[in-house]
Short mmCIF file of C-alpha atoms in Angstrom, two decimals:
data_model
loop_
_atom_site.label_atom_id
_atom_site.label_comp_id
_atom_site.label_asym_id
_atom_site.label_seq_id
_atom_site.Cartn_x
_atom_site.Cartn_y
_atom_site.Cartn_z
CA MET K 19 5.73 6.39 -36.51
CA GLY K 20 4.42 7.02 -40.16
CA ASP K 21 4.49 3.22 -40.78
CA LEU K 22 2.46 2.51 -37.86
CA LEU K 23 -0.27 5.19 -38.84
CA SER K 24 -0.60 3.09 -42.14
CA LEU K 25 -1.97 0.49 -40.35
CA LEU K 26 -4.17 2.57 -38.42
CA ARG K 27 -7.68 2.55 -40.07
CA PHE K 28 -11.09 4.06 -39.45
CA ASN K 29 -14.10 2.78 -40.84
CA ALA K 30 -17.12 5.10 -39.41
CA ASP K 31 -19.64 3.13 -41.63
CA SER K 32 -18.87 -0.16 -39.90
CA GLY K 33 -17.89 1.21 -36.56
CA LEU K 34 -14.61 -0.51 -36.76
CA ILE K 35 -11.20 1.01 -36.03
CA TRP K 36 -8.30 -1.43 -36.89
CA LEU K 37 -4.75 -1.48 -35.99
CA ASP K 38 -3.02 -3.90 -38.50
CA GLU K 39 -5.45 -7.13 -38.12
CA GLN K 40 -6.40 -6.15 -34.26
CA ARG K 41 -9.65 -4.41 -33.36
CA MET K 42 -9.23 -1.20 -31.66
CA LEU K 43 -11.47 0.97 -29.32
CA LEU K 44 -11.43 4.72 -29.07
CA LEU K 45 -12.55 5.73 -25.41
CA HIS K 46 -12.48 8.60 -23.11
CA THR K 47 -9.78 8.60 -20.48
CA ARG K 48 -12.31 9.86 -18.22
CA ALA K 49 -14.37 6.56 -18.55
CA PHE K 50 -11.25 4.48 -17.73
CA ALA K 51 -10.75 6.62 -15.01
CA GLU K 52 -14.02 6.16 -13.54
CA LEU K 53 -13.73 2.26 -14.10
CA ARG K 54 -10.33 2.40 -12.33
CA LYS K 55 -11.80 4.51 -9.38
CA GLU K 56 -14.64 1.88 -9.04
CA LEU K 57 -12.24 -0.96 -9.07
CA LEU K 58 -10.33 0.77 -6.36
CA ASP K 59 -13.13 1.69 -4.03
CA SER K 60 -14.79 -1.88 -4.66
CA LEU K 61 -11.84 -4.36 -4.55
CA GLY K 62 -9.14 -2.47 -2.60
CA VAL K 63 -6.00 -1.15 -3.73
CA GLU K 64 -3.91 -4.75 -4.08
CA ARG K 65 -6.78 -6.44 -5.96
CA ALA K 66 -7.72 -3.34 -8.26
CA ARG K 67 -4.05 -3.06 -8.94
CA GLY K 68 -3.47 -6.82 -10.02
CA LEU K 69 -6.45 -6.50 -12.44
CA LEU K 70 -5.29 -3.19 -14.02
CA VAL K 71 -1.52 -4.96 -14.13
CA ARG K 72 -3.00 -8.00 -15.95
CA MET K 73 -5.28 -6.04 -18.38
CA GLY K 74 -2.49 -3.92 -19.68
CA PHE K 75 -0.18 -7.04 -19.67
CA ALA K 76 -2.90 -8.55 -22.23
CA SER K 77 -2.69 -5.67 -24.29
CA GLY K 78 1.21 -5.36 -24.57
CA GLN K 79 1.07 -9.15 -25.61
CA ARG K 80 -1.09 -8.52 -28.64
CA ASP K 81 1.05 -5.53 -29.73
CA GLY K 82 4.30 -7.87 -29.21
CA GLU K 83 2.93 -10.08 -31.64
CA LEU K 84 2.97 -7.57 -34.53
CA ALA K 85 6.43 -6.70 -33.28
CA ILE K 86 7.56 -10.27 -33.56
CA ARG K 87 6.05 -10.50 -37.00
CA GLU K 88 8.10 -7.33 -38.22
CA ARG K 89 11.36 -8.69 -36.82
CA ARG K 90 10.81 -12.09 -38.39
CA ALA K 91 10.42 -10.08 -41.61
CA GLY K 92 13.87 -8.51 -41.60
CA MET K 93 13.52 -5.68 -39.26
CA ARG K 94 16.59 -5.14 -36.79
CA THR K 95 16.14 -6.27 -33.30
CA GLU K 96 16.04 -3.23 -31.53
CA ASP K 97 13.88 -1.33 -34.07
CA ALA K 98 11.37 -4.17 -34.20
CA PHE K 99 11.23 -3.75 -30.10
CA TRP K 100 10.82 0.17 -30.40
CA LEU K 101 7.47 -0.47 -32.31
CA GLY K 102 5.86 -1.31 -28.79
CA PRO K 103 6.84 2.18 -27.23
CA LYS K 104 5.45 3.72 -30.62
CA LEU K 105 2.48 1.97 -30.36
CA HIS K 106 1.71 2.72 -26.68
CA SER K 107 2.42 6.36 -27.77
CA LEU K 108 -0.01 6.15 -30.97
CA GLU K 109 -2.63 4.39 -28.65
CA GLY K 110 -2.62 7.62 -26.31
CA ALA K 111 -1.27 6.07 -23.40
CA VAL K 112 2.17 7.80 -22.69
CA ARG K 113 5.21 9.09 -24.76
CA VAL K 114 8.20 6.84 -24.24
CA GLU K 115 11.99 8.12 -24.06
CA LYS K 116 14.70 5.35 -23.93
CA VAL K 117 17.17 5.78 -21.13
CA HIS K 118 19.23 2.62 -21.30
CA LEU K 119 18.45 -0.69 -23.39
CA GLU K 120 20.08 -4.17 -23.46
CA LEU K 121 18.68 -6.43 -25.58
CA ASP K 122 19.95 -9.94 -26.43
CA LEU K 123 17.44 -12.36 -27.77
CA ALA K 124 19.95 -15.35 -28.31
CA ARG K 125 20.81 -15.17 -24.73
CA GLY K 126 17.54 -13.93 -23.34
CA HIS K 127 18.78 -11.13 -21.74
CA PHE K 128 16.94 -7.74 -21.19
CA PHE K 129 17.54 -4.76 -19.14
CA GLY K 130 15.80 -1.52 -20.01
CA GLU K 131 15.17 2.01 -18.24
CA PHE K 132 12.68 4.38 -19.86
CA LEU K 133 11.08 7.91 -19.04
CA TRP K 134 7.42 8.26 -19.52
CA GLU K 135 5.76 11.53 -20.17
CA ASN K 136 1.91 12.59 -20.54
CA ALA K 137 0.88 9.34 -19.06
CA TRP K 138 -2.81 9.25 -18.53
CA GLU K 139 -3.21 6.83 -15.62
CA CYS K 140 -1.29 8.85 -13.11
CA GLU K 141 -2.61 11.93 -14.22
CA ALA K 142 -6.38 10.33 -13.63
CA HIS K 143 -5.44 9.03 -10.50
CA SER K 144 -4.17 12.31 -8.72
CA ALA K 145 -7.38 13.74 -10.13
CA ASP K 146 -9.52 11.38 -7.93
CA PHE K 147 -7.20 10.50 -5.13
CA GLY K 148 -4.62 12.93 -4.92
CA TYR K 149 -1.09 12.46 -4.54
CA GLY K 150 0.61 9.67 -2.64
CA ASP K 151 3.76 7.57 -1.99
CA ASP K 152 3.07 5.04 -4.53
CA PRO K 153 3.53 4.77 -8.30
CA GLN K 154 0.22 4.64 -10.19
CA CYS K 155 0.71 3.89 -13.95
CA TRP K 156 -0.37 0.30 -13.24
CA THR K 157 -2.01 -0.71 -16.62
CA GLN K 158 1.11 1.03 -18.59
CA VAL K 159 3.80 -1.14 -16.31
CA GLY K 160 1.58 -4.16 -17.42
CA TYR K 161 1.40 -3.35 -21.00
CA ALA K 162 5.54 -2.75 -20.98
CA SER K 163 5.75 -6.18 -19.30
CA GLY K 164 3.44 -7.95 -21.43
CA TYR K 165 4.70 -6.44 -24.66
CA THR K 166 8.47 -7.25 -23.57
CA SER K 167 7.63 -10.61 -22.31
CA ALA K 168 6.11 -11.39 -25.70
CA PHE K 169 8.72 -9.98 -27.78
CA MET K 170 11.54 -11.84 -25.76
CA GLY K 171 9.62 -15.23 -25.33
CA ARG K 172 10.12 -15.02 -21.46
CA LEU K 173 8.50 -13.20 -18.55
CA VAL K 174 9.97 -9.69 -18.31
CA VAL K 175 8.63 -7.34 -15.67
CA PHE K 176 8.80 -3.56 -15.36
CA ARG K 177 8.79 -1.42 -12.35
CA GLU K 178 7.79 2.02 -11.87
CA VAL K 179 10.18 3.75 -9.23
CA GLU K 180 9.26 7.54 -10.23
CA CYS K 181 5.80 8.85 -11.11
CA ARG K 182 3.85 11.86 -11.45
CA SER K 183 1.47 10.69 -9.23
CA MET K 184 4.18 11.13 -6.24
CA GLY K 185 5.21 14.55 -7.41
CA ASP K 186 7.87 13.57 -9.57
CA SER K 187 8.44 15.51 -12.85
CA ARG K 188 8.30 12.38 -15.08
CA CYS K 189 7.67 8.76 -14.70
CA ARG K 190 10.31 6.25 -14.92
CA ILE K 191 10.53 2.54 -15.25
CA PHE K 192 13.02 -0.12 -15.09
CA GLY K 193 12.66 -3.77 -16.81
CA GLN K 194 14.09 -6.99 -16.30
CA PRO K 195 13.53 -10.55 -16.37
CA ALA K 196 10.99 -11.75 -13.52
CA GLU K 197 13.57 -13.70 -11.61
CA ASP K 198 15.91 -10.92 -11.33
CA TRP K 199 13.36 -8.66 -9.23
CA LYS K 200 13.76 -11.26 -6.58
CA ASP K 201 10.26 -10.38 -5.37
CA ASP K 202 7.76 -13.10 -5.83
CA ARG K 203 4.47 -11.25 -4.36
CA TYR K 204 5.43 -8.32 -7.03
CA VAL K 205 5.98 -10.77 -9.99
CA ASP K 206 2.56 -12.48 -8.93
CA LEU K 207 0.73 -9.33 -9.98
CA PHE K 208 1.42 -10.44 -13.56
CA ARG K 209 -0.07 -13.79 -13.33
CA PRO K 210 -3.71 -14.64 -13.89
CA GLU K 211 -5.61 -14.89 -10.45
CA SER K 212 -9.28 -15.85 -9.84
CA ILE K 213 -10.75 -12.83 -7.70
CA ALA K 214 -14.00 -14.80 -6.89
CA SER K 215 -12.28 -17.72 -5.29
CA ARG K 216 -9.62 -15.50 -3.37
CA LEU K 217 -12.80 -13.42 -2.12
CA ILE K 218 -14.24 -16.61 -0.60
CA GLU K 219 -11.03 -18.21 0.34
CA PHE K 220 -10.16 -15.45 2.70
CA ASN K 221 -13.73 -14.27 3.55
CA ILE K 222 -13.08 -10.35 2.89
CA GLY K 223 -15.73 -8.46 4.44
CA ILE K 224 -17.19 -5.45 2.85
CA GLU K 225 -15.25 -2.86 4.92
CA LYS K 226 -12.14 -4.52 4.05
CA ILE K 227 -12.95 -4.55 0.20
CA ARG K 228 -13.84 -1.02 0.39
CA THR K 229 -10.51 0.15 1.42
CA VAL K 230 -9.92 3.24 -0.43
CA GLN K 231 -6.49 4.28 -1.96
CA PRO K 232 -3.98 5.77 0.79
CA ARG K 233 -3.14 9.20 -0.31
CA ARG K 234 -0.98 12.16 0.55
CA GLU K 235 -3.04 15.08 2.04
CA HIS K 236 -2.18 18.49 1.39
CA ASP K 237 -2.52 21.07 3.83
CA GLN K 238 -6.02 22.92 3.80
CA THR K 239 -4.17 26.25 3.05
CA LEU K 240 -1.16 25.54 1.22
CA VAL K 241 -1.53 23.16 -1.44
CA GLY K 242 1.69 21.10 -3.00
CA VAL K 243 3.49 17.78 -3.20
CA SER K 244 6.39 18.40 -5.54
CA PRO K 245 9.74 18.21 -4.14
CA GLY K 246 10.40 22.04 -4.24
CA PHE K 247 7.12 22.93 -2.50
CA ARG K 248 7.76 20.14 0.06
CA THR K 249 11.12 21.39 0.72
CA ALA K 250 9.92 25.13 1.46
CA PHE K 251 6.95 23.76 3.43
CA ASP K 252 9.22 21.60 5.69
CA LEU K 253 11.32 24.54 6.58
CA LEU K 254 8.26 26.65 6.92
CA SER K 255 6.71 24.17 9.40
CA LYS K 256 10.04 24.05 11.39
CA ALA K 257 9.87 27.86 11.88
CA ALA K 258 6.03 27.71 12.90
CA THR K 259 6.70 27.03 16.44
CA SER K 260 9.48 29.67 17.15
CA ALA K 261 9.77 33.32 16.86
CA ILE K 262 12.47 33.52 14.42
CA THR K 263 12.49 35.99 11.79
CA VAL K 264 11.56 34.47 8.47
CA LEU K 265 12.63 35.64 4.91
CA LEU K 266 10.43 34.53 2.17
CA LEU K 267 12.12 34.59 -1.21
CA GLY K 268 10.49 34.00 -4.70
CA GLU K 269 9.17 35.48 -7.84
CA THR K 270 5.99 37.64 -7.78
CA GLY K 271 2.81 35.46 -7.56
CA VAL K 272 4.28 32.66 -5.84
CA GLY K 273 2.20 33.02 -2.83
CA LYS K 274 4.38 34.47 -0.36
CA GLU K 275 1.98 36.25 1.51
CA VAL K 276 -0.01 32.81 1.66
CA PHE K 277 2.89 31.08 3.18
CA ALA K 278 3.56 34.26 5.79
CA ARG K 279 -0.18 33.83 6.89
CA TRP K 280 0.21 29.94 7.50
CA LEU K 281 3.25 30.64 9.60
CA HIS K 282 1.23 33.04 11.81
CA ASP K 283 -1.88 30.82 11.76
CA ASN K 284 0.16 27.69 12.75
CA GLY K 285 2.29 29.30 15.49
CA SER K 286 2.12 30.43 18.90
CA ARG K 287 0.79 34.06 17.69
CA SER K 288 -2.07 32.67 16.13
CA LYS K 289 -4.51 34.53 18.29
CA GLY K 290 -2.59 38.17 17.63
CA PRO K 291 -3.25 40.23 14.67
CA PHE K 292 -1.48 39.46 11.21
CA ILE K 293 -0.71 42.62 9.54
CA ALA K 294 0.64 42.89 6.18
CA VAL K 295 2.06 45.84 4.55
CA ASN K 296 3.18 46.22 0.79
CA CYS K 297 6.42 48.25 1.04
CA ALA K 298 6.41 48.87 -2.68
CA ALA K 299 2.90 49.97 -2.56
CA ILE K 300 3.57 53.03 -0.05
CA PRO K 301 5.11 56.33 -1.32
CA ALA K 302 8.62 56.68 0.25
CA GLU K 303 7.77 59.85 1.88
CA LEU K 304 4.91 58.23 3.74
CA ILE K 305 6.53 54.99 4.51
CA GLU K 306 7.86 55.82 7.78
CA ALA K 307 4.71 56.86 9.28
CA GLU K 308 3.03 53.81 7.90
CA LEU K 309 5.30 51.52 9.83
CA PHE K 310 6.20 53.25 12.95
CA GLY K 311 3.19 55.56 13.65
CA VAL K 312 2.77 59.38 13.75
CA GLU K 313 2.16 61.94 16.39
CA LYS K 314 -0.55 64.84 15.76
CA GLY K 315 1.27 67.71 14.52
CA ALA K 316 4.16 65.89 13.38
CA TYR K 317 3.82 67.49 9.56
CA THR K 318 1.26 69.13 7.79
CA GLY K 319 -1.90 67.09 7.48
CA ALA K 320 -1.20 64.90 10.53
CA HIS K 321 -4.38 66.02 12.36
CA HIS K 322 -4.50 63.19 14.55
CA ALA K 323 -1.98 60.73 16.27
CA ARG K 324 -1.92 57.38 14.67
CA ALA K 325 -0.31 53.92 15.52
CA GLY K 326 1.87 52.42 12.86
CA ARG K 327 1.96 48.78 11.53
CA PHE K 328 4.48 47.64 14.37
CA GLU K 329 2.24 48.96 17.01
CA ARG K 330 -0.84 47.43 15.45
CA ALA K 331 0.96 43.94 15.04
CA SER K 332 2.22 43.82 18.49
CA GLY K 333 1.53 40.55 19.98
CA GLY K 334 1.32 38.91 16.36
CA THR K 335 2.93 38.90 12.98
CA LEU K 336 4.07 41.85 10.87
CA PHE K 337 4.29 40.66 7.13
CA LEU K 338 6.64 43.03 5.22
CA ASP K 339 6.07 42.47 1.79
CA GLU K 340 8.43 43.42 -0.95
CA VAL K 341 11.18 44.43 1.77
CA GLY K 342 13.93 45.02 -0.89
CA ASP K 343 12.09 48.41 -2.33
CA LEU K 344 12.29 50.15 1.24
CA PRO K 345 14.34 53.43 0.96
CA LEU K 346 17.21 53.40 2.87
CA SER K 347 16.35 55.82 5.33
CA ALA K 348 13.50 53.25 6.33
CA GLN K 349 15.95 50.36 6.30
CA VAL K 350 18.05 52.08 9.07
CA LYS K 351 14.63 52.58 11.49
CA LEU K 352 13.37 49.24 10.72
CA LEU K 353 17.04 47.78 11.60
CA ARG K 354 17.00 49.53 14.70
CA VAL K 355 13.32 48.28 15.58
CA LEU K 356 14.43 44.79 15.13
CA GLN K 357 17.44 45.58 17.34
CA THR K 358 15.78 46.89 20.36
CA GLY K 359 11.88 46.04 19.94
CA GLU K 360 11.09 49.59 20.12
CA VAL K 361 9.50 52.03 18.06
CA GLU K 362 9.43 55.91 17.80
CA ARG K 363 6.20 57.49 16.19
CA LEU K 364 7.34 60.58 13.98
CA GLY K 365 7.04 63.77 16.00
CA SER K 366 7.37 61.92 19.20
CA GLU K 367 10.51 61.97 21.83
CA SER K 368 9.64 58.65 23.38
CA THR K 369 9.48 54.91 22.71
CA LEU K 370 7.23 52.29 22.74
CA LYS K 371 8.10 48.55 23.48
CA VAL K 372 6.47 46.43 20.65
CA ASP K 373 6.38 42.51 20.67
CA VAL K 374 6.21 41.58 17.05
CA ARG K 375 7.22 38.81 14.69
CA ILE K 376 8.77 39.60 11.48
CA VAL K 377 8.11 37.63 8.39
CA ALA K 378 9.74 39.48 5.39
CA ALA K 379 9.24 38.74 1.75
CA THR K 380 10.98 39.97 -1.66
CA ASN K 381 11.30 39.20 -5.21
CA VAL K 382 14.36 41.20 -5.29
CA ASP K 383 18.02 39.74 -5.39
CA LEU K 384 19.19 41.25 -2.05
CA ALA K 385 22.96 40.23 -2.50
CA MET K 386 22.97 42.00 -5.78
CA ALA K 387 21.02 45.04 -4.19
CA MET K 388 23.67 45.15 -1.40
CA GLN K 389 26.41 45.51 -3.95
CA THR K 390 24.84 48.29 -5.87
CA GLY K 391 23.89 49.89 -2.36
CA LYS K 392 20.30 49.85 -2.46
CA PHE K 393 20.08 47.35 0.42
CA ARG K 394 21.91 47.63 3.59
CA SER K 395 23.90 44.59 4.53
CA ASP K 396 23.16 44.78 8.38
CA LEU K 397 19.61 44.91 7.56
CA PHE K 398 19.83 41.98 5.17
CA TYR K 399 21.93 39.75 7.79
CA ARG K 400 19.05 40.57 10.41
CA LEU K 401 16.30 39.59 8.11
CA ASN K 402 17.88 36.46 6.56
CA THR K 403 17.92 34.41 9.58
CA PHE K 404 15.62 31.95 8.33
CA PRO K 405 15.21 32.22 4.77
CA ILE K 406 12.96 30.16 2.86
CA ARG K 407 12.93 29.91 -1.19
CA ILE K 408 8.97 29.35 -2.50
CA PRO K 409 9.80 27.63 -5.86
CA PRO K 410 8.04 29.14 -8.84
CA LEU K 411 5.16 27.27 -10.62
CA ARG K 412 7.05 26.10 -13.61
CA GLU K 413 9.12 23.98 -10.94
CA ARG K 414 5.63 22.72 -9.19
CA ILE K 415 4.22 21.20 -12.28
CA ALA K 416 2.89 18.01 -9.96
CA ASP K 417 1.10 20.90 -7.78
CA ILE K 418 -0.99 22.33 -10.69
CA PRO K 419 -3.91 19.84 -10.80
CA ALA K 420 -4.39 20.22 -7.10
CA LEU K 421 -4.10 24.17 -7.39
CA VAL K 422 -6.85 23.96 -10.20
CA GLY K 423 -9.05 21.84 -8.45
CA ARG K 424 -8.86 24.52 -5.34
CA PHE K 425 -9.45 27.68 -7.62
CA VAL K 426 -12.21 25.78 -9.18
CA GLU K 427 -14.13 25.06 -6.31
CA LYS K 428 -13.48 28.75 -5.10
CA TYR K 429 -14.80 30.66 -7.85
CA SER K 430 -17.52 27.95 -8.62
CA ALA K 431 -19.17 28.85 -5.13
CA LEU K 432 -18.67 32.64 -5.68
CA TYR K 433 -20.27 32.37 -9.22
CA VAL K 434 -22.97 30.03 -8.16
CA LYS K 435 -21.85 27.35 -10.44
CA LYS K 436 -21.58 23.36 -10.65
CA LEU K 437 -18.65 22.61 -12.77
CA ARG K 438 -17.05 19.25 -13.63
CA GLY K 439 -13.67 20.60 -13.77
CA LEU K 440 -11.20 20.77 -16.73
CA SER K 441 -11.40 18.96 -20.09
CA ASP K 442 -8.43 16.76 -20.84
CA LYS K 443 -7.27 19.13 -23.30
CA ALA K 444 -7.41 22.24 -21.15
CA MET K 445 -5.73 20.57 -18.28
CA ARG K 446 -3.06 19.51 -20.82
CA GLU K 447 -2.49 23.24 -21.96
CA VAL K 448 -2.55 24.29 -18.08
CA MET K 449 -0.06 21.80 -17.42
CA ASP K 450 2.40 22.87 -20.47
CA HIS K 451 1.82 26.89 -19.87
CA PRO K 452 5.06 28.42 -18.51
CA TRP K 453 3.07 30.42 -15.88
CA PRO K 454 5.36 33.78 -15.91
CA GLY K 455 2.81 35.11 -13.33
CA ASN K 456 3.02 32.00 -11.31
CA ILE K 457 0.17 31.00 -8.85
CA ARG K 458 -1.61 34.57 -9.26
CA GLU K 459 -1.76 34.01 -12.65
CA LEU K 460 -3.14 30.35 -12.59
CA GLU K 461 -5.74 31.63 -10.18
CA ASN K 462 -6.96 34.60 -12.57
CA VAL K 463 -7.15 32.32 -15.45
CA ILE K 464 -9.12 29.82 -13.41
CA GLU K 465 -11.58 32.47 -12.53
CA ARG K 466 -12.01 33.65 -15.81
CA ALA K 467 -12.85 30.44 -17.05
CA VAL K 468 -15.12 29.35 -14.22
CA LEU K 469 -17.12 32.65 -15.14
CA LEU K 470 -17.19 31.59 -18.92
CA ALA K 471 -18.02 27.90 -18.86
CA PRO K 472 -21.61 26.58 -18.61
CA ASP K 473 -23.51 25.67 -15.38
CA ASN K 474 -22.92 21.74 -15.05
CA GLY K 475 -20.29 21.36 -18.05
CA VAL K 476 -16.49 21.41 -17.90
CA ILE K 477 -13.83 24.32 -18.77
CA GLU K 478 -12.60 23.95 -22.07
CA ALA K 479 -9.48 25.21 -23.57
CA CYS K 480 -10.79 28.18 -25.35
CA GLN K 481 -12.39 29.47 -21.94
CA LEU K 482 -8.94 29.59 -20.49
CA TRP K 483 -6.86 31.61 -23.03
CA GLU K 484 -9.17 33.61 -25.39
CA GLY K 485 -8.20 37.15 -25.10
CA SER K 486 -5.59 36.64 -22.20
CA SER K 487 -2.64 34.41 -23.66
CA SER K 488 -2.22 31.36 -25.77
CA ALA K 489 -1.73 28.02 -24.25
CA ARG K 490 1.93 28.02 -25.02
CA GLY K 491 3.13 31.14 -26.28
CA GLY K 492 3.51 33.05 -23.20
CA GLN K 493 1.98 36.30 -22.16
CA VAL K 494 0.17 39.12 -24.22
CA SER K 495 1.54 42.52 -24.84
CA ALA K 496 -0.35 45.74 -24.25
CA GLY K 497 -0.82 45.86 -28.06
CA GLY K 498 -2.29 42.48 -27.98
CA GLU K 499 0.73 40.51 -29.63
CA VAL K 500 1.61 37.34 -28.06
CA ILE K 501 4.98 37.31 -26.54
CA GLU K 502 6.92 34.00 -27.16
CA ARG K 503 8.14 32.68 -23.50
CA ALA K 504 11.97 33.08 -23.10
CA ASP K 505 14.17 29.82 -23.68
CA ASP K 506 14.46 27.56 -21.21
CA PRO K 507 17.70 28.08 -19.30
CA LEU K 508 18.35 24.58 -19.23
CA ASP K 509 18.60 24.95 -23.11
CA ALA K 510 22.20 26.00 -23.12
CA LEU K 511 23.34 23.20 -20.89
CA CYS K 512 21.51 20.75 -22.83
CA ASP K 513 23.03 22.01 -25.88
CA GLN K 514 26.54 21.65 -24.45
CA VAL K 515 25.82 17.86 -23.27
CA LEU K 516 24.90 17.02 -26.82
CA GLN K 517 27.74 19.05 -28.50
CA GLU K 518 30.29 17.33 -25.98
CA ASN K 519 28.80 13.67 -26.73
CA ILE K 520 28.13 13.00 -23.19
CA GLY K 521 25.50 9.99 -22.56
CA ILE K 522 22.88 10.35 -20.50
CA ALA K 523 23.79 7.70 -18.01
CA SER K 524 27.40 9.49 -17.39
CA LEU K 525 25.49 12.69 -16.85
CA GLU K 526 23.37 10.94 -14.36
CA SER K 527 26.09 9.24 -12.46
CA ARG K 528 28.20 12.33 -12.18
CA LEU K 529 25.20 14.28 -10.80
CA MET K 530 24.66 11.69 -8.26
CA GLN K 531 28.45 11.54 -7.40
CA THR K 532 28.41 15.37 -7.06
CA ALA K 533 25.39 15.32 -5.14
CA MET K 534 26.86 12.94 -2.57
CA GLN K 535 29.80 15.11 -2.08
CA ARG K 536 28.01 18.17 -1.58
CA ALA K 537 26.01 16.56 0.84
CA LYS K 538 28.93 14.91 2.56
CA GLY K 539 27.69 11.40 1.97
CA ASN K 540 24.19 12.26 3.61
CA LEU K 541 21.76 10.08 1.30
CA SER K 542 18.76 12.23 2.23
CA GLN K 543 20.45 15.62 1.83
CA ALA K 544 21.53 14.23 -1.76
CA ALA K 545 18.09 13.38 -2.88
CA ARG K 546 16.97 16.76 -1.88
CA LEU K 547 19.52 18.41 -3.76
CA LEU K 548 18.77 15.79 -7.02
CA GLY K 549 14.96 16.66 -6.41
CA ILE K 550 14.06 13.11 -5.90
CA THR K 551 13.35 10.65 -3.02
CA ARG K 552 15.95 8.79 -0.88
CA PRO K 553 14.72 5.25 -1.75
CA GLN K 554 15.11 6.40 -5.60
CA LEU K 555 18.70 7.54 -4.88
CA ALA K 556 19.57 4.60 -3.14
CA TYR K 557 18.10 2.46 -5.90
CA ARG K 558 20.04 4.30 -8.64
CA LEU K 559 23.29 4.18 -6.96
CA LYS K 560 23.10 0.67 -6.09
CA LYS K 561 22.38 -0.08 -9.94
CA GLU K 562 25.48 2.06 -11.04
CA GLY K 563 27.50 0.21 -8.43
CA LEU K 564 28.25 3.51 -6.69
CA PRO K 565 28.57 3.73 -2.88
CA GLU K 566 25.81 4.97 -0.72
CA ALA K 567 28.04 6.76 1.91
#
């Protein structure tokens, strides 16, 4: 990268930026995003896609000429080829990571697989249109194809099979000679086309021209498109139509009560009450009275009879948050209520019939709590009828832009402001933050930033973190010191893989085989275990020559 940087020259006096002998432009990604949006709205998806692919293709060809010159000057073939990904990174488009590369100039053979990080185009698309089911790094795919075609002296076409705009954690592309794709319609995107003549030829009406990009809409209450969120939401949707007891599992701040409210609002009990009780916030000596009610004179200070949460929730839903913190005495009575559907107020000799749906939640490891005697096993098995794990925010990176948009809209209305969202730098820091407090922490950070941001302006990075935490360093202690976030639990695994000299291709192949074995040949279930889509897994199995069943 250092040699490439020496080719980049800025001349403020003349208004020129040079990369070697090519003039460059430094423009805002938001400006490109606005142009991209206008093309989609005006020309429709397919024609806009073709234009952007070919624009990227032309850019890649120019950089390919530089790589060819370096190769002819004596640079190793693969090193010369790698100038393209480095240039793409230097130009601010994307960071490229090689997964697999086969390159033989003499035979004209090429096959490559690469991962992309920090791709500007899918981030811009998601901000404008939301998340969908098709990859959106069109300009970048065009660049990779144009660059490689120039380098190889033949038409090489890349295809994106994973994309952040679809909820994937990273973007993934494959490249090979155009004829190997056996998809003429796709390859035609990389060939010049006269838009005006085609519009006249097909007499496209204005309504069809303005066909907008189809996108996957998230629920109005729950926001998410990431694989982990979709798995949890699919389970939640299945439980909504029944009265089954649901146990929500997840760290503090992941939104367990929001999930519980959605379950209530979208079920048959939506017209009944939704009563929430935080079991950890009520003193142990009062928890039974709060849950089951109390008769007048049951204890000193009980001057009036009072219904408990179970009675108040009859006909609706009772949400027991932090159920893992219930004292053992209350656990016994709770189990009896769940078994009989009857409650007995403190100080009463009679029982009351209640019709309540139970949704429980905890951030405690109940299996461990059972082993230590802090949680009854019979109650656990009663509550664990339909468990749903809500993933932490660090496993839902693809959901962050939509969540940020929701919170900016919410607090802009509350503080009577009009804001244009987050700056690019602020959004990047939000995406990179570990979020130990999960969605609750994100909401608090955005609320503060909305309050600090100027009306009709954008939220900047300094308005996110000042006085609360650093963008990348984790939380702030009570003494004001930044606490470095804990090492990623995958670090040890990665170290072991590297120490054992296990290739990434072998690791991926073994992961797919193991997932297929655990899923007993069910392709959809194996894909869910791997956190990818069924077509993506089928594509990789076919590429590796592995059986799909």
